[in-house]
Amino acid sequence: MRTVRKHKSPLHATRLAVFVMLTGLAANAAAPARAADGLPSGSTASTADRSRTAAAPARPAQSRPRVGLVLGGGGAKGAAHVGVLRVLDEMRIPIDCVVGTSMGALVGGAYASGRDAEDLEKAMLAIDWGETIGFSSQRQRTPMRRKLAGATFSNSLEFGVRNGRMTAPSGFIKTQNIEQTIHYLVARSRGIEDFDQLPIRYRAIATDMQSGQMVVLASGNLTQAMRASMAVPGIFSPVVIDDVILGDGGLARNVPVDVARETCADVVIAVAVPNPVPTLEELQSPLTLVGRTLVVLIGATEKQQLDSLRPEDTGIVIDMGDIGSGSFDKTREAIPLGRAAALAHRDELARYSLPEAEYLAWRSSVSRDAKGPVTIGEVTITGYERVNPDFIRHVLGIQPGEVLDERKIAERVNHVHALGDFDAVHYVLRGDPASPTLEVRVQEQAIGSTVVRFDLGMYVGTSSNTAFTLGGDVRRTWINQRGGELHGALRVGRTSALEASLYQPLDPQHEWFVEPGLNLQRSLEDLYVDGEAVARYDLSHAYGYFDVGRVFGTRAELRAGIRSGWQWAEREIASPDLPGQEDEQYGGFSLRYTMDTRDRNALFRSGMLARAGYFRGDELLGAESEYDRLEGLVTWGLPVGDDMVYLRAAGGTSVNSDLPLYDLFVLGGPVSFPGLEIGQLRGQSYWSGQASYLYKVADISTLFGQSLYAGLRLSAGDVGDRIDGIDADPVYSAAALLGGRTPIGPVALTVAHASEGGWQLVLVLGRPIEERSITDPIW
């Protein structure tokens, strides 16, 4: 039975209200973790039953006092707790129970599960926090369908539509990898659900988000309890245990000294990692003052608990310097700070030290060896409602009889999560330890099967060209057992479009598919003659299509299809003698190949993007004239330490046919060719090459790959049979740029000069404006 104990805490109602208001400011107060087990049945103990349910079981009498270790919350600062544990180990101090909050719950739970301090330090330093919290490698596991449908540069926020209303996710950061990390840290005590039966007694502190009371978790799923203690509301989704919605324990008791006394402690070692006192200059803005309110409220109860320490207890308050709650990239620097703080209390701690032989006996009794590989006896899938379990099994790729360790199992489980249909995917090994059943528990998205996204992009330059794009798309997944998906998109701006399609896999493995759809688009395009804008055209099309395709893992897609509809090329501002086409039929055969191994869309650090497309305008499908259009692009990203080198080559040809106005190749714009206006060069063929070197100036958020770069970009290209009739030499450009991935999306400020043109200063924010070239994010 799981013990869930509640305490009313001082100021809990006020603190909870302020915390909910400040969830956006509290992102840095979170700490990572990762879960695997499910929700075993249990009961919620009332406050009246608190003394009865919370009493620790009697232990054999011993001559030494029982030592309770309290590890406080503090996000990334909590890594300093590992340094304290190293000192306790060196000083031969035994621990009889551990009580932790938030990051303290993570470190404390791993220690209580059978890891010694040295092993725990190695495990903590080995954690890739960028992957754990920021999902840095998630895109490489993402199916091609999701990659292509998600070709937006600015954000990854998704909302749902349920019962006709828009719903937001319960947490803006998914906890899949956090729970996997926790599961790995406590794997040595896999299957233990009574926390008094762990090698060291353990309690995790959480907050009942309905009542605001403190909740003490003493049994159940260990991974889940630790994750609940770290569930910063609005940042990470809450954990529901026995119908109680649990959030971060720091709201109720950040340094739970009283709980340690109730659990086992005759003496207490309490460790706190508070925020530094801000300067007057740091408290000038209203936003900073509001954020400080939360810290003050949590600090009040923290001080209250530390003030309750007795002369025989030890309180260790660690000065973390400039390491903040979100500084997970500074774990290696945080651990020595904990060590130094503990050594400053060496004389006090020496009171609890044991003789070497006695300590080694204790250490041996509470240490557990790492779990080895297991032979999978059976695989079961539970929790699904819409998603076909046969498809989950295929993606999981684990068969009975396979010999796997937990890292390999976690890797395969994460492939299932990367499908995008689940909030979380957990696993548990049950039954015979020699041949256990692998139970995979999927938790489908709480926002439902209808998902909505929004995107914004802006282009502002020193020329007259200023443009924006505002768009959104909606998809409804799993409309049938084969995984059919309805997709719609709307964009307005320089290019406005309405799209709708049905993506229908044909086989259980989702390798073959068909996709019928409709595309309506209108784009305002300037026509240039020798670098001067002489006309503006409204280029529009409306056509239906039917594609058949093959997906190759998560890396590539090949599709072929037919199109039929109409095209327009209307003169808005132009001389009457310039070409124009109204209501012309359009149709033909298309073939497209895409390979995408990039780790992210914008400023990727690894991988490549390759695109190739062929279109044959054919009179059989309504085309006014027959023509061929062949185009290709390859982009590589080459990391050089913290810096990046990008190389790109692209080209296209009409294969000795005549392209109509609306299908001419286009070169020009901040992406396809800096220094030229958008669409400045148009013709029957082209080639271009580009090389960029980006020097990392500063990190904004290492967890989410957000950095600021300064760099140089060199471009060269040529357009053949230009629409303006000019037979010019190849064009060259050089651009200096400053930009990167930021919390508000990609930002780039570019100063460029082209040999056919002049100087340009361009600011691009968010999604790049479409340039009607193969470099566009939507292609």
XYZ file of N, CA and C in Angstrom, residues 482-688:
621
model
N -5.392 1.798 -39.280
C -4.146 1.841 -40.032
C -3.353 3.119 -39.776
N -3.893 4.018 -38.977
C -3.162 5.234 -38.639
C -3.403 6.389 -39.578
N -4.575 6.418 -40.238
C -4.903 7.532 -41.107
C -4.885 8.854 -40.361
N -4.477 9.914 -41.069
C -4.316 11.219 -40.428
C -4.819 12.327 -41.352
N -5.716 13.147 -40.834
C -6.191 14.317 -41.559
C -5.312 15.504 -41.206
N -4.956 16.280 -42.217
C -4.070 17.417 -41.984
C -4.601 18.628 -42.734
N -4.587 19.765 -42.067
C -4.969 21.018 -42.693
C -4.046 22.132 -42.251
N -3.800 23.090 -43.136
C -2.904 24.205 -42.806
C -3.406 25.477 -43.458
N -3.204 26.590 -42.754
C -3.589 27.902 -43.270
C -2.444 28.865 -43.006
N -2.014 29.597 -44.051
C -0.984 30.600 -43.904
C -1.459 31.887 -44.569
N -1.152 33.012 -43.941
C -1.462 34.307 -44.527
C -0.210 35.166 -44.469
N -0.061 36.056 -45.457
C 1.107 36.912 -45.507
C 1.543 37.118 -46.946
N 2.831 37.256 -47.156
C 3.332 37.409 -48.518
C 2.885 36.231 -49.375
N 2.927 35.051 -48.778
C 2.357 33.858 -49.405
C 1.223 33.367 -48.529
N 0.042 33.275 -49.089
C -1.122 32.770 -48.359
C -1.522 31.433 -48.972
N -1.908 30.498 -48.127
C -2.204 29.166 -48.643
C -3.206 28.464 -47.745
N -3.949 27.568 -48.339
C -4.861 26.675 -47.634
C -4.599 25.272 -48.157
N -4.316 24.350 -47.247
C -3.993 22.986 -47.639
C -4.815 22.000 -46.824
N -5.151 20.885 -47.439
C -5.864 19.811 -46.754
C -5.454 18.488 -47.380
N -5.256 17.468 -46.550
C -4.845 16.176 -47.083
C -5.234 15.057 -46.131
N -5.223 13.854 -46.651
C -5.415 12.634 -45.870
C -4.185 11.765 -46.077
N -3.447 11.545 -45.010
C -2.275 10.672 -45.066
C -2.695 9.302 -44.572
N -2.625 8.310 -45.437
C -3.137 6.993 -45.092
C -2.071 5.917 -45.277
N -1.495 5.399 -44.165
C -0.585 4.255 -44.283
C -1.336 3.041 -44.831
N -0.614 2.218 -45.593
C -1.228 1.057 -46.234
C -0.888 -0.255 -45.542
N 0.168 -0.259 -44.731
C 0.596 -1.501 -44.087
C 0.750 -1.258 -42.586
N 0.746 -2.313 -41.768
C 0.852 -2.146 -40.317
C 2.136 -1.454 -39.873
N 3.200 -1.552 -40.670
C 4.485 -0.940 -40.315
C 4.584 0.520 -40.739
N 3.581 1.033 -41.445
C 3.555 2.422 -41.910
C 4.732 2.737 -42.831
N 5.091 1.780 -43.670
C 6.157 2.028 -44.641
C 5.595 2.555 -45.961
N 4.465 2.037 -46.402
C 3.827 2.488 -47.635
C 2.613 3.345 -47.295
N 2.352 4.362 -48.117
C 1.228 5.248 -47.834
C 0.677 5.826 -49.128
N -0.535 6.344 -49.027
C -1.106 7.188 -50.078
C -1.535 8.492 -49.411
N -1.521 9.573 -50.196
C -1.947 10.868 -49.659
C -2.639 11.681 -50.747
N -3.957 11.715 -50.745
C -4.677 12.656 -51.601
C -4.815 13.990 -50.878
N -4.848 15.079 -51.646
C -4.948 16.375 -50.988
C -5.322 17.490 -51.937
N -5.490 18.679 -51.349
C -5.872 19.891 -52.076
C -4.956 21.012 -51.636
N -4.486 21.829 -52.604
C -3.576 22.925 -52.296
C -4.046 24.180 -53.014
N -4.314 25.237 -52.240
C -4.661 26.555 -52.782
C -3.618 27.545 -52.293
N -3.038 28.317 -53.202
C -1.973 29.229 -52.791
C -1.998 30.501 -53.617
N -1.685 31.619 -52.951
C -1.581 32.919 -53.602
C -0.346 33.609 -53.058
N 0.536 34.086 -53.962
C 1.777 34.709 -53.548
C 2.005 35.988 -54.330
N 2.349 37.047 -53.634
C 2.669 38.319 -54.274
C 4.161 38.355 -54.554
N 4.526 38.445 -55.845
C 5.918 38.333 -56.261
C 6.317 39.554 -57.080
N 7.491 40.105 -56.732
C 8.042 41.195 -57.527
C 8.885 40.629 -58.665
N 8.796 41.278 -59.815
C 9.577 40.896 -60.989
C 10.672 41.949 -61.193
N 11.927 41.477 -61.328
C 13.078 42.381 -61.413
C 13.694 42.327 -62.810
N 14.121 43.476 -63.277
C 14.888 43.592 -64.516
C 16.190 44.304 -64.173
N 17.292 43.587 -64.310
C 18.613 44.143 -64.010
C 18.655 44.728 -62.599
N 18.061 44.013 -61.633
C 18.101 44.412 -60.231
C 17.055 45.402 -59.797
N 16.202 45.880 -60.705
C 15.180 46.857 -60.368
C 13.801 46.205 -60.442
N 12.984 46.410 -59.412
C 11.625 45.867 -59.411
C 10.772 46.666 -60.397
N 10.245 45.986 -61.414
C 9.467 46.675 -62.447
C 8.005 46.225 -62.456
N 7.688 45.180 -61.710
C 6.311 44.679 -61.753
C 6.034 43.866 -60.493
N 4.749 43.751 -60.184
C 4.313 42.861 -59.102
C 3.233 41.940 -59.655
N 3.418 40.654 -59.395
C 2.497 39.651 -59.899
C 1.789 38.953 -58.734
N 0.576 38.537 -59.023
C -0.169 37.657 -58.130
C -0.068 36.259 -58.741
N 0.813 35.435 -58.182
C 0.982 34.069 -58.666
C 0.147 33.139 -57.793
N -0.797 32.453 -58.401
C -1.718 31.611 -57.640
C -1.878 30.257 -58.313
N -2.235 29.288 -57.508
C -2.591 27.999 -58.076
C -3.625 27.323 -57.189
N -4.360 26.401 -57.769
C -5.322 25.576 -57.060
C -5.299 24.214 -57.745
N -4.894 23.204 -57.010
C -4.839 21.885 -57.624
C -5.079 20.790 -56.583
N -5.522 19.685 -57.082
C -5.615 18.485 -56.278
C -4.478 17.551 -56.631
N -4.124 16.676 -55.710
C -3.029 15.747 -55.982
C -3.314 14.394 -55.341
N -2.617 13.399 -55.830
C -2.701 12.063 -55.255
C -1.309 11.461 -55.310
N -0.725 11.225 -54.117
C 0.633 10.709 -54.018
C 0.638 9.295 -53.466
N 1.583 8.516 -53.898
C 1.890 7.202 -53.337
C 3.341 7.248 -52.899
N 3.630 6.726 -51.698
C 4.994 6.879 -51.210
C 5.491 5.724 -50.380
N 6.786 5.789 -50.108
C 7.484 4.793 -49.284
C 8.370 5.537 -48.300
N 8.277 5.137 -47.026
C 9.097 5.725 -45.972
C 10.238 4.770 -45.653
N 11.437 5.316 -45.475
C 12.609 4.517 -45.147
C 13.072 4.879 -43.734
N 12.514 4.160 -42.747
C 12.838 4.433 -41.356
C 12.428 5.839 -40.959
N 13.290 6.493 -40.187
C 13.038 7.878 -39.766
C 13.919 8.855 -40.526
N 14.487 8.403 -41.677
C 15.483 9.214 -42.358
C 15.062 9.717 -43.727
N 14.202 8.980 -44.428
C 13.956 9.353 -45.820
C 12.545 8.985 -46.255
N 12.096 9.671 -47.318
C 10.785 9.413 -47.911
C 10.879 9.620 -49.416
N 10.235 8.726 -50.154
C 10.119 8.835 -51.607
C 8.641 8.799 -51.954
N 8.205 9.771 -52.767
C 6.794 9.798 -53.160
C 6.663 10.174 -54.628
N 5.649 9.594 -55.266
C 5.319 9.907 -56.659
C 3.826 10.168 -56.729
N 3.424 11.070 -57.640
C 2.005 11.379 -57.704
C 1.623 12.168 -58.932
N 0.366 12.507 -58.969
C -0.174 13.312 -60.059
C -0.810 14.565 -59.476
N -0.854 15.639 -60.278
C -1.496 16.894 -59.890
C -2.362 17.364 -61.045
N -3.441 18.022 -60.698
C -4.299 18.595 -61.732
C -5.076 19.758 -61.145
N -5.089 20.872 -61.886
C -5.818 22.034 -61.397
C -5.601 23.221 -62.293
N -5.450 24.410 -61.686
C -5.320 25.662 -62.436
C -4.218 26.512 -61.831
N -3.660 27.397 -62.693
C -2.649 28.351 -62.269
C -2.999 29.731 -62.810
N -2.582 30.777 -62.068
C -2.770 32.158 -62.516
C -1.452 32.912 -62.358
N -1.186 33.826 -63.235
C -0.068 34.749 -63.107
C -0.591 36.111 -63.543
N -1.230 36.807 -62.599
C -1.908 38.064 -62.926
C -1.005 39.251 -62.618
N -0.974 40.223 -63.544
C -0.211 41.458 -63.331
C -1.002 42.377 -62.405
N -0.369 42.771 -61.289
C -0.998 43.749 -60.397
C -0.454 45.141 -60.661
N 0.875 45.248 -60.723
C 1.541 46.513 -61.036
C 2.550 46.211 -62.126
N 2.222 46.537 -63.378
C 3.122 46.160 -64.456
C 2.700 46.803 -65.760
N 3.647 46.847 -66.685
C 3.352 47.279 -68.043
C 2.536 46.192 -68.739
N 1.547 46.567 -69.556
C 0.710 45.567 -70.225
C 1.477 44.626 -71.135
N 2.682 45.021 -71.590
C 3.405 44.151 -72.502
C 4.174 43.033 -71.781
N 4.185 43.055 -70.417
C 4.827 41.974 -69.681
C 3.928 40.740 -69.690
N 4.510 39.557 -69.608
C 3.709 38.335 -69.704
C 2.737 38.193 -68.543
N 1.641 37.520 -68.818
C 0.638 37.240 -67.804
C -0.226 36.084 -68.249
N -0.731 35.307 -67.310
C -1.567 34.165 -67.635
C -2.735 34.141 -66.662
N -3.921 33.929 -67.166
C -5.088 33.876 -66.311
C -5.817 32.566 -66.544
N -6.162 31.905 -65.476
C -6.991 30.711 -65.521
C -6.444 29.680 -66.498
N -5.173 29.334 -66.305
C -4.553 28.332 -67.166
C -4.564 26.985 -66.461
N -4.917 25.936 -67.199
C -4.936 24.617 -66.594
C -3.524 24.146 -66.283
N -3.440 23.341 -65.242
C -2.149 22.890 -64.736
C -2.263 21.415 -64.373
N -1.266 20.627 -64.668
C -1.289 19.231 -64.294
C -0.028 18.532 -64.724
N 0.239 17.399 -64.064
C 1.420 16.639 -64.429
C 1.746 15.574 -63.418
N 2.936 14.995 -63.611
C 3.425 13.919 -62.759
C 4.576 14.452 -61.904
N 4.618 14.035 -60.630
C 5.667 14.527 -59.738
C 6.382 13.355 -59.070
N 7.639 13.605 -58.734
C 8.458 12.633 -58.021
C 9.327 13.418 -57.046
N 9.301 13.019 -55.768
C 10.075 13.746 -54.765
C 10.773 12.777 -53.827
N 11.987 13.153 -53.453
C 12.751 12.377 -52.474
C 13.287 13.339 -51.428
N 13.158 12.958 -50.161
C 13.678 13.770 -49.059
C 14.423 12.882 -48.087
N 15.648 13.256 -47.760
C 16.392 12.628 -46.664
C 16.711 13.709 -45.640
N 16.378 13.456 -44.388
C 16.562 14.455 -43.342
C 17.090 13.760 -42.096
N 18.358 13.956 -41.799
C 18.958 13.381 -40.596
C 19.392 14.460 -39.608
N 18.907 15.677 -39.788
C 19.292 16.787 -38.913
C 18.744 16.589 -37.502
N 19.470 17.093 -36.504
C 18.987 16.985 -35.132
C 17.953 18.063 -34.800
N 17.891 19.106 -35.630
C 16.840 20.110 -35.478
C 16.699 20.857 -36.798
N 15.611 21.607 -36.934
C 15.381 22.323 -38.186
C 16.359 23.471 -38.378
N 16.402 24.347 -37.402
C 17.218 25.556 -37.519
C 18.521 25.385 -36.758
N 19.617 25.823 -37.370
C 20.932 25.753 -36.745
C 21.210 24.357 -36.189
N 21.019 23.358 -37.014
C 21.278 21.991 -36.585
C 22.774 21.786 -36.385
N 23.114 20.890 -35.467
C 24.522 20.636 -35.157
C 25.020 19.318 -35.747
N 24.115 18.522 -36.247
C 24.542 17.279 -36.877
C 23.518 16.879 -37.924
N 23.977 16.071 -38.896
C 23.064 15.549 -39.904
C 23.114 16.330 -41.203
N 22.193 15.970 -42.080
C 22.136 16.605 -43.391
C 20.701 16.618 -43.890
N 20.451 17.464 -44.868
C 19.163 17.531 -45.551
C 19.427 17.402 -47.044
N 18.757 16.453 -47.681
C 18.862 16.283 -49.133
C 17.452 16.249 -49.705
N 17.247 17.019 -50.786
C 15.956 17.059 -51.459
C 16.180 16.931 -52.963
N 15.292 16.204 -53.613
C 15.322 16.122 -55.073
C 13.880 16.037 -55.555
N 13.576 16.814 -56.600
C 12.212 16.813 -57.111
C 12.177 16.906 -58.627
N 11.234 16.182 -59.198
C 11.038 16.230 -60.650
C 9.546 16.391 -60.918
N 9.208 17.319 -61.830
C 7.815 17.505 -62.225
C 7.734 17.535 -63.747
N 6.785 16.788 -64.265
C 6.538 16.749 -65.698
C 5.160 17.307 -65.979
N 5.106 18.552 -66.504
C 3.831 19.098 -66.927
C 3.320 18.330 -68.137
N 2.108 17.777 -68.038
C 1.627 16.878 -69.084
C 0.215 17.251 -69.495
N -0.015 17.291 -70.808
C -1.332 17.652 -71.329
C -2.391 16.633 -70.942
N -1.999 15.384 -70.687
C -2.966 14.370 -70.274
C -3.658 14.741 -68.970
N -2.962 15.520 -68.125
C -3.522 15.938 -66.840
C -3.934 17.409 -66.852
N -4.044 18.004 -68.041
C -4.597 19.338 -68.152
C -3.609 20.447 -68.379
N -2.307 20.152 -68.433
C -1.329 21.219 -68.634
C -1.499 21.859 -70.006
N -1.315 23.181 -70.082
C -1.401 23.889 -71.348
C -0.225 23.533 -72.265
N 0.915 23.236 -71.634
C 2.092 22.849 -72.417
C 2.890 21.842 -71.604
N 3.686 21.050 -72.284
C 4.487 20.050 -71.606
C 5.874 20.612 -71.310
N 6.353 20.357 -70.095
C 7.680 20.825 -69.713
C 8.210 19.926 -68.603
N 9.514 20.017 -68.364
C 10.170 19.244 -67.303
C 10.853 20.213 -66.338
N 10.770 19.854 -65.061
C 11.405 20.690 -64.037
C 12.114 19.768 -63.044
N 13.441 19.858 -62.960
C 14.247 18.987 -62.103
C 15.086 19.868 -61.182
N 15.053 19.555 -59.883
C 15.755 20.401 -58.916
C 16.254 19.550 -57.766
N 17.389 19.959 -57.169
C 17.937 19.224 -56.034
C 18.700 20.128 -55.092
N 18.854 19.661 -53.842
C 19.567 20.421 -52.804
C 20.201 19.445 -51.821
N 21.400 19.784 -51.341
C 22.055 19.050 -50.256
C 22.653 20.065 -49.294
N 22.397 19.884 -48.006
C 22.949 20.752 -46.970
C 23.604 19.888 -45.897
N 24.837 20.230 -45.527
C 25.551 19.515 -44.470
C 25.827 20.474 -43.305
N 25.826 19.921 -42.110
C 26.262 20.652 -40.933
C 27.470 19.957 -40.330
N 28.557 20.698 -40.111
C 29.805 20.125 -39.621
C 30.222 20.859 -38.354
N 30.062 20.260 -37.163
C 30.473 20.937 -35.939
C 31.987 21.057 -35.834
N 32.445 22.212 -35.393
C 33.862 22.453 -35.143
C 33.957 22.968 -33.709
N 34.076 22.040 -32.762
C 33.987 22.422 -31.366
C 32.594 22.960 -31.079
N 32.527 24.166 -30.504
C 31.237 24.818 -30.256
C 30.735 25.571 -31.483
N 31.575 25.709 -32.498
C 31.210 26.460 -33.694
C 30.608 25.521 -34.737
N 30.124 26.097 -35.833
C 29.487 25.301 -36.879
C 29.929 25.759 -38.256
N 30.081 24.787 -39.156
C 30.289 25.051 -40.576
C 29.117 24.437 -41.326
N 28.507 25.204 -42.222
C 27.424 24.707 -43.057
C 27.826 24.829 -44.527
N 27.569 23.773 -45.276
C 27.821 23.753 -46.712
C 26.526 23.388 -47.425
N 26.236 24.097 -48.507
C 24.988 23.830 -49.228
C 25.215 23.961 -50.724
N 24.623 23.045 -51.474
C 24.652 23.101 -52.935
C 23.248 22.833 -53.449
N 22.824 23.603 -54.466
C 21.486 23.431 -55.036
C 21.545 23.762 -56.518
N 20.600 23.226 -57.252
C 20.547 23.515 -58.672
C 19.285 22.983 -59.308
N 18.961 23.515 -60.483
C 17.761 23.071 -61.175
C 17.876 23.312 -62.671
N 17.107 22.532 -63.427
C 17.115 22.666 -64.883
C 15.745 22.348 -65.447
N 15.445 22.962 -66.600
C 14.190 22.690 -67.294
C 14.353 21.593 -68.338
N 15.531 20.992 -68.429
C 15.808 19.874 -69.342
C 15.390 20.252 -70.773
N 15.851 21.417 -71.233
C 15.600 21.877 -72.607
C 14.127 22.121 -72.926
N 13.305 22.311 -71.916
C 11.914 22.703 -72.142
C 11.741 24.136 -71.662
N 10.537 24.699 -71.833
C 10.269 26.071 -71.412
C 9.332 26.057 -70.209
N 9.852 26.543 -69.085
C 9.029 26.614 -67.874
C 8.064 27.784 -67.975
N 6.806 27.613 -67.517
C 5.883 28.747 -67.466
C 6.289 29.709 -66.361
N 5.740 30.890 -66.391
C 6.114 31.946 -65.453
C 6.002 31.499 -64.003
N 4.915 30.789 -63.674
C 4.683 30.430 -62.280
C 5.591 29.294 -61.805
N 6.331 28.642 -62.705
C 7.201 27.541 -62.308
C 8.675 27.820 -62.593
N 9.031 29.080 -62.852
C 10.437 29.417 -63.051
C 11.243 29.183 -61.777
N 12.516 28.874 -61.928
C 13.401 28.770 -60.775
C 13.653 30.172 -60.220
N 13.760 30.240 -58.890
C 13.881 31.530 -58.209
C 15.121 31.517 -57.324
N 15.855 32.607 -57.317
C 17.028 32.761 -56.467
C 17.003 34.170 -55.882
N 17.148 34.258 -54.568
C 17.153 35.568 -53.917
C 16.379 35.541 -52.625
N 16.951 36.140 -51.599
C 16.334 36.180 -50.289
C 17.334 35.796 -49.219
N 17.032 36.059 -47.946
C 18.004 35.825 -46.870
C 18.411 34.375 -46.711
N 17.605 33.421 -47.181
C 17.954 32.011 -47.065
C 18.613 31.503 -48.335
N 17.947 31.687 -49.488
C 18.478 31.119 -50.726
C 19.691 31.881 -51.251
N 19.719 33.217 -51.079
C 20.870 33.986 -51.566
C 20.886 35.357 -50.889
N 21.596 35.506 -49.746
C 21.671 36.803 -49.069
C 22.266 37.861 -49.978
N 21.750 39.075 -49.856
C 22.217 40.190 -50.678
C 21.327 40.463 -51.862
N 20.538 39.481 -52.274
C 19.549 39.677 -53.326
C 18.173 39.820 -52.701
N 17.305 40.583 -53.380
C 15.925 40.685 -52.928
C 15.216 39.337 -53.123
N 14.154 39.137 -52.383
C 13.397 37.902 -52.523
C 12.883 37.793 -53.961
N 13.268 36.712 -54.628
C 12.811 36.480 -55.997
C 13.466 37.360 -57.032
N 14.649 37.911 -56.754
C 15.260 38.861 -57.683
C 15.652 38.213 -59.006
N 16.129 36.975 -58.965
C 16.548 36.295 -60.194
C 15.592 35.137 -60.484
N 15.068 35.096 -61.727
C 14.168 34.027 -62.162
C 14.605 33.552 -63.538
N 14.581 32.230 -63.722
C 15.002 31.738 -65.026
C 14.715 30.266 -65.222
N 15.240 29.722 -66.328
C 14.968 28.350 -66.744
C 15.912 27.334 -66.092
N 16.981 27.808 -65.487
C 17.914 26.914 -64.808
C 18.715 27.735 -63.799
N 19.410 27.048 -62.888
C 20.254 27.771 -61.930
C 21.180 26.793 -61.224
N 22.189 27.344 -60.594
C 22.994 26.613 -59.625
C 23.386 27.589 -58.527
N 23.631 27.073 -57.345
C 24.080 27.931 -56.244
C 24.857 27.094 -55.244
